[in-house]
CSV table of C-alpha atoms in Angstrom, one decimal:
chain,number,residue,atom,x,y,z
A,1,MET,CA,0.0,0.0,0.0
A,2,ASN,CA,1.3,3.4,-0.9
A,3,PRO,CA,1.6,6.1,1.8
A,4,THR,CA,0.2,9.5,1.3
A,5,SER,CA,2.7,12.2,0.5
A,6,ARG,CA,2.2,13.7,3.9
A,7,GLN,CA,3.1,10.4,5.6
A,8,LEU,CA,6.2,10.2,3.4
A,9,THR,CA,7.5,13.7,4.2
A,10,GLU,CA,6.7,13.3,7.8
A,11,THR,CA,8.7,10.1,8.0
A,12,ALA,CA,11.6,11.8,6.3
A,13,LEU,CA,11.5,14.8,8.6
A,14,LEU,CA,11.3,12.8,11.8
A,15,ILE,CA,14.2,10.7,10.6
A,16,ALA,CA,16.1,14.0,9.9
A,17,VAL,CA,15.3,15.1,13.5
A,18,ALA,CA,16.7,11.8,14.8
A,19,VAL,CA,19.9,12.3,12.8
A,20,VAL,CA,20.3,15.9,14.0
A,21,ILE,CA,19.8,14.7,17.6
A,22,GLU,CA,22.2,11.8,17.1
A,23,PHE,CA,25.0,13.9,15.7
A,24,ALA,CA,24.6,17.3,17.2
A,25,PHE,CA,23.1,16.9,20.6
A,26,ARG,CA,25.1,14.4,22.5
A,27,ILE,CA,23.8,14.8,26.0
A,28,LEU,CA,27.0,13.5,27.5
A,29,PRO,CA,29.5,13.7,24.6
A,30,ARG,CA,31.8,10.9,23.6
A,31,GLN,CA,31.4,8.0,25.9
A,32,PRO,CA,34.6,5.8,26.1
A,33,GLN,CA,32.6,2.7,25.3
A,34,GLY,CA,31.5,3.9,22.0
A,35,GLY,CA,27.7,3.9,22.6
A,36,SER,CA,26.4,7.4,23.4
A,37,ILE,CA,23.7,8.6,25.8
A,38,ASP,CA,21.2,10.4,23.7
A,39,ILE,CA,17.5,10.7,22.9
A,40,THR,CA,17.7,9.6,19.3
A,41,MET,CA,14.9,7.2,20.0
A,42,LEU,CA,12.3,9.8,20.7
A,43,PRO,CA,11.5,11.0,17.1
A,44,LEU,CA,11.4,7.4,15.9
A,45,ILE,CA,8.9,6.5,18.7
A,46,ILE,CA,6.9,9.6,17.8
A,47,LEU,CA,6.8,8.3,14.2
A,48,ALA,CA,5.4,5.0,15.5
A,49,TYR,CA,2.8,7.0,17.5
A,50,ARG,CA,1.8,9.0,14.4
A,51,GLN,CA,1.8,6.3,11.7
A,52,GLY,CA,1.5,3.0,13.5
A,53,PHE,CA,3.7,-0.1,13.7
A,54,LEU,CA,4.5,-0.9,10.1
A,55,ARG,CA,5.3,2.7,9.0
A,56,GLY,CA,7.3,3.1,12.2
A,57,LEU,CA,9.2,-0.1,11.5
A,58,LEU,CA,10.1,1.2,8.0
A,59,GLY,CA,11.1,4.6,9.4
A,60,GLY,CA,13.3,3.1,12.1
A,61,MET,CA,15.0,0.8,9.7
A,62,ILE,CA,15.6,3.7,7.3
A,63,PHE,CA,17.1,5.6,10.1
A,64,GLY,CA,19.4,2.6,10.8
A,65,VAL,CA,20.5,2.6,7.2
A,66,LEU,CA,21.1,6.3,7.1
A,67,ASN,CA,23.0,6.2,10.4
A,68,PHE,CA,25.1,3.4,8.9
A,69,LEU,CA,25.7,5.3,5.7
A,70,LEU,CA,26.8,8.4,7.6
A,71,SER,CA,29.1,6.9,10.2
A,72,GLY,CA,28.5,3.2,10.2
A,73,LEU,CA,30.7,0.6,11.9
A,74,ALA,CA,29.9,-3.1,11.7
A,75,LEU,CA,32.3,-5.1,13.8
A,76,HIS,CA,30.9,-8.5,12.9
A,77,TRP,CA,28.7,-9.9,10.2
A,78,GLY,CA,25.4,-9.5,12.0
A,79,SER,CA,26.0,-6.1,13.4
A,80,PHE,CA,24.5,-4.2,10.5
A,81,PHE,CA,21.2,-6.1,10.8
A,82,LEU,CA,21.1,-6.3,14.6
A,83,ASP,CA,22.6,-2.9,15.7
A,84,TYR,CA,21.3,-0.8,12.9
A,85,LEU,CA,18.3,-2.3,11.0
A,86,LEU,CA,16.6,-4.3,13.7
A,87,ALA,CA,17.6,-2.2,16.8
A,88,PHE,CA,16.0,1.0,15.4
A,89,GLY,CA,13.2,-0.9,13.6
A,90,ALA,CA,12.3,-2.4,17.0
A,91,LEU,CA,11.4,1.0,18.4
A,92,ALA,CA,8.2,0.8,16.4
A,93,SER,CA,7.0,-1.9,18.8
A,94,ALA,CA,5.9,1.1,21.0
A,95,ALA,CA,3.0,1.4,18.6
A,96,TRP,CA,1.3,-1.6,20.3
A,97,PHE,CA,1.1,0.3,23.6
A,98,PHE,CA,-0.1,3.4,21.9
A,99,ARG,CA,-3.0,1.4,20.6
A,100,MET,CA,-4.1,0.6,24.1
A,101,GLY,CA,-4.7,4.3,24.8
A,102,ARG,CA,-3.5,7.4,23.0
A,103,GLU,CA,-4.9,9.9,25.5
A,104,SER,CA,-2.8,9.2,28.6
A,105,ALA,CA,0.9,9.8,29.0
A,106,VAL,CA,1.1,6.5,30.9
A,107,TYR,CA,0.8,4.4,27.7
A,108,PHE,CA,3.2,6.8,25.9
A,109,GLY,CA,5.7,6.1,28.7
A,110,LEU,CA,5.1,2.4,28.6
A,111,GLY,CA,5.7,2.4,24.9
A,112,ILE,CA,9.0,4.2,25.2
A,113,LEU,CA,10.1,1.8,27.9
A,114,ALA,CA,9.1,-1.3,25.9
A,115,ALA,CA,10.8,0.0,22.7
A,116,GLY,CA,13.9,0.9,24.6
A,117,ILE,CA,14.2,-2.5,26.3
A,118,LEU,CA,13.7,-4.3,23.0
A,119,ARG,CA,16.4,-2.2,21.4
A,120,PHE,CA,18.7,-2.9,24.4
A,121,ALA,CA,18.0,-6.6,24.0
A,122,LEU,CA,18.9,-6.5,20.3
A,123,HIS,CA,22.2,-4.7,21.2
A,124,VAL,CA,22.9,-7.4,23.8
A,125,VAL,CA,22.3,-10.2,21.3
A,126,SER,CA,24.6,-8.4,18.9
A,127,GLY,CA,27.2,-8.1,21.7
A,128,VAL,CA,27.0,-11.8,22.4
A,129,VAL,CA,27.6,-12.6,18.7
A,130,PHE,CA,30.5,-10.1,18.7
A,131,PHE,CA,32.2,-11.3,21.8
A,132,GLY,CA,31.5,-14.9,20.8
A,133,GLU,CA,33.5,-14.2,17.7
A,134,TYR,CA,36.3,-12.2,19.4
A,135,ALA,CA,36.7,-13.3,23.0
A,136,PRO,CA,38.4,-16.6,24.0
A,137,GLU,CA,36.2,-19.6,24.8
A,138,GLY,CA,34.7,-19.8,28.2
A,139,THR,CA,34.2,-16.1,28.6
A,140,PRO,CA,30.9,-15.1,30.3
A,141,VAL,CA,29.8,-13.5,27.1
A,142,LEU,CA,26.2,-12.6,28.1
A,143,GLU,CA,27.2,-10.8,31.3
A,144,TYR,CA,29.8,-8.7,29.4
A,145,SER,CA,27.3,-7.8,26.7
A,146,LEU,CA,24.6,-6.9,29.3
A,147,THR,CA,26.9,-4.7,31.3
A,148,TYR,CA,28.5,-3.0,28.4
A,149,ASN,CA,25.3,-2.2,26.6
A,150,PHE,CA,23.6,-1.2,29.8
A,151,THR,CA,26.2,1.5,30.5
A,152,TYR,CA,24.8,3.7,27.7
A,153,MET,CA,21.3,2.1,26.9
A,154,GLY,CA,20.1,2.4,30.6
A,155,PRO,CA,20.7,6.2,30.9
A,156,SER,CA,19.4,6.7,27.3
A,157,ILE,CA,16.2,4.9,28.0
A,158,ALA,CA,15.7,6.8,31.3
A,159,LEU,CA,16.4,10.1,29.6
A,160,THR,CA,14.1,9.4,26.6
A,161,LEU,CA,11.4,8.4,29.0
A,162,VAL,CA,11.7,11.6,31.2
A,163,ILE,CA,11.9,13.9,28.2
A,164,GLY,CA,9.2,12.0,26.3
A,165,LEU,CA,6.8,12.4,29.2
A,166,LEU,CA,7.7,16.0,29.6
A,167,ILE,CA,7.0,16.9,26.0
A,168,PHE,CA,4.0,14.6,25.5
A,169,ASP,CA,1.4,17.0,26.8
A,170,ARG,CA,2.8,19.9,24.9
A,171,LEU,CA,3.0,18.0,21.6
A,172,LYS,CA,-0.3,16.2,22.1
A,173,PRO,CA,-2.4,18.5,19.8
A,174,LEU,CA,0.2,18.2,17.1
A,175,LEU,CA,0.6,14.4,17.4
A,176,ASP,CA,-3.1,13.8,17.1
A,177,ARG,CA,-3.8,16.0,14.1
B,1,MET,CA,27.3,23.4,17.4
B,2,ASN,CA,27.9,25.9,14.6
B,3,ASN,CA,30.1,23.7,12.5
B,4,VAL,CA,28.6,20.3,13.0
B,5,VAL,CA,29.7,18.1,10.1
B,6,ILE,CA,27.2,15.2,9.5
B,7,GLY,CA,28.6,12.3,7.6
B,8,ARG,CA,32.2,11.9,6.7
B,9,TYR,CA,32.3,12.9,3.0
B,10,LEU,CA,35.5,14.8,1.9
B,11,PRO,CA,35.7,16.1,-1.6
B,12,GLY,CA,38.6,14.7,-3.6
B,13,ASN,CA,39.7,13.4,-7.0
B,14,GLY,CA,41.1,9.9,-6.2
B,15,VAL,CA,40.2,6.6,-7.8
B,16,LEU,CA,37.5,6.0,-5.2
B,17,HIS,CA,35.9,9.4,-5.7
B,18,ARG,CA,35.5,8.7,-9.4
B,19,MET,CA,33.9,5.3,-8.9
B,20,ASP,CA,30.2,4.7,-9.2
B,21,PRO,CA,28.4,4.5,-5.8
B,22,ARG,CA,26.9,1.2,-6.8
B,23,THR,CA,30.4,-0.3,-7.3
B,24,LYS,CA,31.4,1.0,-3.9
B,25,LEU,CA,28.4,-0.4,-2.2
B,26,LEU,CA,28.8,-3.8,-3.8
B,27,GLY,CA,32.5,-3.6,-3.0
B,28,LEU,CA,31.7,-2.8,0.7
B,29,VAL,CA,29.4,-5.8,0.9
B,30,PHE,CA,31.7,-8.3,-0.8
B,31,LEU,CA,34.9,-7.1,0.8
B,32,LEU,CA,33.4,-7.2,4.3
B,33,ALA,CA,32.2,-10.7,3.6
B,34,SER,CA,35.7,-11.6,2.5
B,35,VAL,CA,37.2,-10.2,5.7
B,36,PHE,CA,34.9,-12.4,7.7
B,37,LEU,CA,35.8,-15.4,5.6
B,38,ILE,CA,39.5,-15.0,6.2
B,39,ASP,CA,40.6,-17.2,9.1
B,40,ARG,CA,44.4,-17.3,8.9
B,41,PHE,CA,46.8,-14.8,10.3
B,42,PHE,CA,48.9,-14.6,7.1
B,43,HIS,CA,45.8,-13.9,4.9
B,44,MET,CA,44.7,-11.2,7.3
B,45,LEU,CA,48.1,-9.6,7.0
B,46,LEU,CA,47.7,-9.7,3.2
B,47,ALA,CA,44.3,-8.0,3.5
B,48,LEU,CA,45.8,-5.3,5.7
B,49,GLY,CA,48.5,-4.8,3.1
B,50,LEU,CA,45.9,-4.5,0.3
B,51,ILE,CA,43.9,-1.9,2.3
B,52,ILE,CA,47.0,0.2,2.9
B,53,VAL,CA,47.8,0.1,-0.9
B,54,LEU,CA,44.2,1.1,-1.6
B,55,LEU,CA,44.4,3.9,0.9
B,56,LEU,CA,47.6,5.3,-0.8
B,57,VAL,CA,46.2,4.9,-4.3
B,58,SER,CA,42.9,6.6,-3.5
B,59,ARG,CA,44.7,9.4,-1.6
B,60,ILE,CA,42.7,9.0,1.6
B,61,SER,CA,44.8,9.8,4.6
B,62,PRO,CA,45.3,7.0,7.1
B,63,LYS,CA,44.8,9.6,9.8
B,64,ARG,CA,41.1,9.8,8.8
B,65,VAL,CA,40.7,6.0,9.2
B,66,TYR,CA,42.3,6.3,12.7
B,67,LEU,CA,39.8,9.1,13.5
B,68,GLY,CA,37.0,6.8,12.3
B,69,MET,CA,38.2,4.1,14.7
B,70,ARG,CA,38.3,6.4,17.7
B,71,PRO,CA,34.8,5.4,18.9
B,72,ILE,CA,35.7,1.7,19.0
B,73,LEU,CA,39.2,2.2,20.4
B,74,PHE,CA,38.1,1.2,23.9
B,75,LEU,CA,36.4,-2.0,22.6
B,76,LEU,CA,39.5,-2.8,20.6
B,77,LEU,CA,41.8,-2.4,23.5
B,78,PHE,CA,39.5,-4.4,25.7
B,79,THR,CA,39.3,-7.4,23.3
B,80,PHE,CA,43.1,-7.1,22.7
B,81,ILE,CA,43.9,-7.3,26.4
B,82,PHE,CA,41.3,-10.0,26.9
B,83,GLN,CA,42.9,-12.2,24.3
B,84,ILE,CA,46.4,-11.7,25.6
B,85,ALA,CA,45.5,-12.3,29.2
B,86,PHE,CA,43.0,-15.2,29.0
B,87,ASN,CA,43.9,-17.2,25.9
B,88,GLU,CA,46.1,-20.1,27.1
B,89,GLU,CA,46.7,-22.1,24.0
B,90,GLY,CA,50.0,-22.5,22.1
B,91,ASP,CA,53.5,-22.0,23.5
B,92,LEU,CA,54.2,-19.9,26.5
B,93,LEU,CA,56.1,-16.8,25.3
B,94,TRP,CA,56.5,-14.6,28.3
B,95,SER,CA,55.3,-14.6,31.9
B,96,LEU,CA,55.3,-11.9,34.5
B,97,PRO,CA,54.7,-12.6,38.2
B,98,LEU,CA,52.2,-10.1,39.7
B,99,ASN,CA,52.0,-9.2,43.4
B,100,TRP,CA,48.7,-7.9,44.6
B,101,SER,CA,50.1,-6.3,47.8
B,102,LEU,CA,49.0,-3.2,49.6
B,103,SER,CA,51.9,-1.2,48.2
B,104,SER,CA,51.3,-2.2,44.6
B,105,LEU,CA,47.6,-1.7,44.8
B,106,ALA,CA,48.2,1.8,46.2
B,107,ALA,CA,50.6,2.5,43.4
B,108,VAL,CA,48.0,1.2,40.8
B,109,VAL,CA,45.3,3.5,42.2
B,110,ALA,CA,47.7,6.4,42.2
B,111,ILE,CA,48.7,5.7,38.6
B,112,VAL,CA,45.1,5.4,37.4
B,113,PHE,CA,44.2,8.7,39.1
B,114,LEU,CA,47.2,10.5,37.7
B,115,TRP,CA,46.4,9.1,34.2
B,116,GLY,CA,42.7,10.2,34.6
B,117,PHE,CA,43.6,13.7,35.6
B,118,THR,CA,46.4,14.4,33.2
B,119,ARG,CA,45.2,12.6,30.1
B,120,ARG,CA,43.3,15.6,28.8
B,121,TYR,CA,46.5,17.6,28.6
B,122,VAL,CA,48.3,15.0,26.6
B,123,ARG,CA,47.9,14.9,22.8
B,124,PHE,CA,48.5,11.2,22.1
B,125,SER,CA,45.8,9.6,24.2
B,126,LEU,CA,46.4,6.1,22.9
B,127,LEU,CA,50.1,6.2,23.6
B,128,TYR,CA,49.5,7.8,26.9
B,129,PHE,CA,47.1,5.0,27.8
B,130,LEU,CA,49.6,2.3,26.9
B,131,LEU,CA,52.2,4.1,29.0
B,132,GLY,CA,49.8,4.1,31.9
B,133,ALA,CA,49.1,0.4,31.4
B,134,ALA,CA,52.8,-0.4,31.3
B,135,ALA,CA,53.3,1.6,34.5
B,136,VAL,CA,50.5,-0.4,36.2
B,137,LEU,CA,52.1,-3.7,35.2
B,138,THR,CA,55.5,-2.5,36.4
B,139,ALA,CA,54.1,-1.6,39.7
B,140,LEU,CA,52.3,-4.9,40.1
B,141,ALA,CA,55.4,-6.9,39.2
B,142,ASN,CA,57.9,-5.1,41.4
B,143,LEU,CA,56.2,-3.7,44.5
B,144,ASP,CA,55.7,-6.4,47.1
B,145,TYR,CA,56.0,-4.4,50.3
B,146,GLY,CA,53.2,-4.5,52.8
B,147,TYR,CA,50.6,-7.2,53.3
B,148,THR,CA,50.4,-9.3,50.2
B,149,LEU,CA,46.8,-10.3,49.3
B,150,THR,CA,47.5,-12.8,46.6
B,151,THR,CA,50.0,-13.4,43.8
B,152,GLY,CA,49.4,-14.3,40.2
B,153,THR,CA,51.2,-14.4,36.9
B,154,LEU,CA,50.5,-12.7,33.6
B,155,GLU,CA,51.2,-15.3,31.0
B,156,VAL,CA,51.3,-14.5,27.3
B,157,TYR,CA,50.8,-17.4,25.0
B,158,GLU,CA,51.6,-17.7,21.3
B,159,ASP,CA,48.0,-18.2,20.2
B,160,GLY,CA,46.7,-15.4,22.5
B,161,LEU,CA,49.2,-13.0,21.0
B,162,GLN,CA,48.4,-14.1,17.5
B,163,SER,CA,44.6,-13.9,17.8
B,164,ALA,CA,44.9,-10.6,19.6
B,165,PHE,CA,46.7,-9.2,16.5
B,166,PHE,CA,44.4,-11.0,14.2
B,167,ILE,CA,41.4,-9.4,15.7
B,168,MET,CA,43.0,-6.0,15.7
B,169,PHE,CA,43.9,-6.2,12.1
B,170,ARG,CA,40.5,-7.5,11.2
B,171,LEU,CA,38.8,-4.5,12.9
B,172,ILE,CA,41.2,-2.1,11.3
B,173,VAL,CA,40.5,-3.6,7.8
B,174,ILE,CA,36.7,-3.4,8.4
B,175,VAL,CA,36.8,0.2,9.7
B,176,ALA,CA,39.1,1.2,6.8
B,177,ILE,CA,36.8,-0.3,4.2
B,178,SER,CA,33.7,1.4,5.5
B,179,THR,CA,35.5,4.7,6.1
B,180,MET,CA,36.8,4.7,2.6
B,181,VAL,CA,33.3,4.3,1.2
B,182,THR,CA,31.7,7.0,3.3
B,183,MET,CA,34.6,9.4,2.9
B,184,SER,CA,34.7,9.2,-0.9
B,185,THR,CA,30.9,9.2,-1.6
B,186,LYS,CA,28.4,11.9,-1.0
B,187,PRO,CA,25.4,10.7,1.1
B,188,THR,CA,23.1,11.6,-1.8
B,189,ASP,CA,25.1,9.4,-4.2
B,190,LEU,CA,25.2,6.6,-1.7
B,191,ASN,CA,21.4,6.9,-1.6
B,192,LEU,CA,21.2,6.6,-5.4
B,193,GLY,CA,23.4,3.6,-5.4
B,194,LEU,CA,21.3,2.0,-2.6
B,195,GLU,CA,18.1,2.4,-4.5
B,196,TYR,CA,19.7,0.4,-7.3
B,197,ILE,CA,21.2,-2.2,-5.1
B,198,LEU,CA,17.9,-2.7,-3.2
B,199,LYS,CA,16.0,-3.4,-6.4
B,200,PRO,CA,15.9,-7.2,-5.9
B,201,PHE,CA,13.9,-6.7,-2.7
B,202,LYS,CA,11.0,-5.6,-4.8
B,203,ILE,CA,10.0,-9.2,-5.1
B,204,LEU,CA,9.4,-9.1,-1.3
B,205,ARG,CA,7.0,-6.2,-1.9
B,206,VAL,CA,9.4,-3.7,-0.4
B,207,ASN,CA,8.9,-0.3,-1.9
B,208,THR,CA,12.5,0.6,-2.7
B,209,GLU,CA,11.6,3.9,-4.4
B,210,GLU,CA,9.9,5.1,-1.3
B,211,ILE,CA,12.9,4.2,0.9
B,212,ALA,CA,15.2,6.1,-1.4
B,213,MET,CA,12.8,9.0,-1.5
B,214,ILE,CA,12.6,9.2,2.3
B,215,ILE,CA,16.4,9.0,2.6
B,216,ALA,CA,16.8,11.8,0.0
B,217,ILE,CA,14.4,14.1,1.8
B,218,SER,CA,16.0,13.4,5.2
B,219,LEU,CA,19.4,14.2,3.8
B,220,ARG,CA,18.1,17.4,2.3
B,221,TYR,CA,16.5,18.5,5.5
B,222,ILE,CA,19.3,17.6,8.0
B,223,PRO,CA,21.2,20.9,7.4
B,224,THR,CA,17.9,22.9,7.4
B,225,LEU,CA,17.0,21.4,10.8
B,226,LEU,CA,20.4,22.0,12.2
B,227,ASP,CA,20.0,25.6,11.2
B,228,GLU,CA,16.6,25.8,12.8
B,229,ALA,CA,18.1,24.2,16.0
B,230,ASN,CA,20.7,26.9,16.0
B,231,LYS,CA,18.1,29.6,15.8
B,232,ILE,CA,16.0,28.1,18.5
B,233,MET,CA,19.1,27.9,20.8
B,234,LEU,CA,19.8,31.5,20.2
B,235,ALA,CA,16.2,32.5,20.8
B,236,GLN,CA,16.1,30.5,24.0
B,237,ALA,CA,19.5,31.9,25.1
B,238,SER,CA,18.2,35.4,24.6
B,239,ARG,CA,15.4,34.4,27.1
B,240,GLY,CA,18.0,33.3,29.6
B,241,VAL,CA,18.4,29.6,28.9
B,242,ASP,CA,22.1,28.7,29.3
B,243,PHE,CA,22.9,25.7,27.1
B,244,LYS,CA,26.5,25.4,28.3
B,245,GLU,CA,26.1,25.1,32.0
B,246,GLY,CA,23.8,23.2,34.3
B,247,ARG,CA,23.3,20.0,36.1
B,248,LEU,CA,21.3,17.1,34.8
B,249,LYS,CA,17.9,18.5,35.8
B,250,GLU,CA,18.7,21.9,34.1
B,251,LYS,CA,20.0,20.0,31.1
B,252,VAL,CA,16.7,18.2,30.7
B,253,THR,CA,14.8,21.5,30.8
B,254,GLN,CA,17.1,22.9,28.2
B,255,ILE,CA,16.6,19.9,25.9
B,256,VAL,CA,12.8,20.2,26.3
B,257,SER,CA,12.9,23.9,25.4
B,258,LEU,CA,14.8,22.9,22.3
B,259,LEU,CA,12.9,19.8,21.3
B,260,VAL,CA,9.3,21.1,21.4
B,261,PRO,CA,10.0,23.8,18.8
B,262,MET,CA,12.1,21.3,16.8
B,263,PHE,CA,9.2,18.9,16.5
B,264,ILE,CA,6.7,21.7,15.7
B,265,ILE,CA,9.0,23.0,13.0
B,266,SER,CA,9.6,19.6,11.5
B,267,PHE,CA,5.8,18.9,11.3
B,268,GLN,CA,5.2,22.3,9.7
B,269,ARG,CA,8.0,21.7,7.2
B,270,SER,CA,6.7,18.2,6.3
B,271,ASP,CA,3.3,19.7,5.6
B,272,ASP,CA,4.7,22.4,3.4
B,273,LEU,CA,6.8,19.9,1.6
B,274,ALA,CA,4.0,17.5,1.0
B,275,ASN,CA,1.8,20.3,-0.4
B,276,ALA,CA,4.7,21.5,-2.6
B,277,MET,CA,5.2,18.0,-3.9
B,278,GLU,CA,1.6,17.4,-4.6
B,279,ALA,CA,1.3,20.8,-6.4
B,280,ARG,CA,4.0,19.4,-8.7
B,281,SER,CA,2.0,16.3,-9.4
B,282,PHE,CA,3.9,13.9,-7.1
B,283,VAL,CA,1.9,10.7,-6.7
B,284,PRO,CA,3.3,8.2,-4.2
B,285,GLY,CA,4.1,5.0,-5.9
B,286,ALA,CA,3.7,6.3,-9.4
B,287,PRO,CA,6.7,5.8,-11.8
B,288,ARG,CA,9.1,8.7,-11.9
B,289,THR,CA,12.0,9.8,-14.1
B,290,LYS,CA,15.4,10.5,-12.6
B,291,LEU,CA,17.5,13.7,-12.5
B,292,HIS,CA,20.8,11.9,-11.8
B,293,VAL,CA,21.4,8.8,-13.9
B,294,LEU,CA,24.2,6.6,-12.8
B,295,ILE,CA,26.5,5.3,-15.5
B,296,TRP,CA,28.9,2.3,-15.3
B,297,ARG,CA,32.4,3.2,-16.5
B,298,ARG,CA,35.4,1.1,-17.3
B,299,LEU,CA,36.9,1.8,-13.9
B,300,ASP,CA,33.8,0.2,-12.3
B,301,TYR,CA,34.0,-3.0,-14.4
B,302,VAL,CA,37.7,-3.3,-13.5
B,303,ALA,CA,36.9,-2.7,-9.8
B,304,LEU,CA,34.0,-5.2,-9.8
B,305,VAL,CA,36.2,-7.9,-11.3
B,306,VAL,CA,38.9,-7.3,-8.7
B,307,ILE,CA,36.4,-7.2,-5.8
B,308,PHE,CA,34.8,-10.5,-7.0
B,309,ALA,CA,38.2,-12.1,-7.5
B,310,LEU,CA,39.2,-11.2,-3.9
B,311,PHE,CA,35.9,-12.5,-2.6
B,312,LEU,CA,36.4,-15.8,-4.5
B,313,ALA,CA,40.0,-16.0,-3.3
B,314,SER,CA,39.0,-15.7,0.4
B,315,LEU,CA,36.2,-18.1,-0.1
B,316,GLY,CA,38.6,-20.6,-1.6
B,317,ALA,CA,41.1,-20.0,1.2
B,318,ARG,CA,38.4,-20.7,3.8
B,319,LEU,CA,37.3,-23.9,2.2
B,320,VAL,CA,40.7,-25.4,1.4
């Protein structure tokens, strides 16, 4: 099914906002671990709120591709799919919570939380594959991946949640046009 | 904030700059696959040599590749140290007894603090880090005064050393390949190439034109939105918001004061753009003609043959 031109331009602009946030507004600039603490997820989740799961999935994946084209690093064979395509596409899962109730900020928060945790899980899986490939046998791969990814995903999710809830009421009329 | 450069494209006139983006994207895919197929140290060394030659030929400075690696430097060091310290296969090359005593632990803490405080004043951060690590090891090996908690030995085995270097070289090659592509191709050209490469996915009912369209619009509006963000920041600053200072709570307020207008502006822009496109008879999903048509040149055929040969060679080396 073809989108309307409005849906198309809206997807593009929200992705552009995400890129601008990703590159220009690092909340805590340059973490030593590589992952950064930021609120890139917010515009993509708002896209899922506006246009539903499938369009949100497409938008998230396109952001992943764009992010990869602009500064991508894939350290193992699955990284492109897990860390870029699926991790950002997974943010659209928030749309399932938005279906339960669009009026209250509670569901918006739940959506952000679920989307963030799913993205975190995908990064963890990617880390397991990565360390599985590079670390010696017998290393507690899962624990390392969990800790490593949590150091930046944990604060990112918390920050996105707080800021998302703060702007939800102000953006509400715009989001429900 | 004023001079944020998004993407890594640098204008130039090297071989890679003149290549078709489709060639470069195919090259990226197949060369990355080749790198993951390689499993012998000597072959990886060969790949590293080829990449260095390619860097020199395409006139892309290795310094740029190093800068591209900066974000993963920590990860690289971590895996490197991990391999050396815990891989215990092959011949024992070198061992160092370590004393975890009160004096040596105190020295380690002192060194780490000294390193942490002084590293921002030192230009070569990686070298400085290695110096710090060497100092920590020296302290652990030599200081055994005071109450000794436990002793251990750092043992470096042949396989550990080899796989540590193997991994490091592999990561360098991977980062170099992707940096070369993004540095020598404009994002808009990459998008044109991507649209072409994605064509086979049409069978899966993926709307590749739509994807390319969305990426093109995003790329077009990123600088515009950066500009708008700057204006908003100046406007909020004139009302007394200080974007440089502040604790976490104030930072959150600052971000909110920036984000709300950002979203409003981007929704307005997207409405305007949709209207403008429809006024010019844009119909989503309808066939369109192209402004920029990509042409295969002789250079591209040669490059594709070389890339494919390299891929087959590494596949053969893996299977043999």
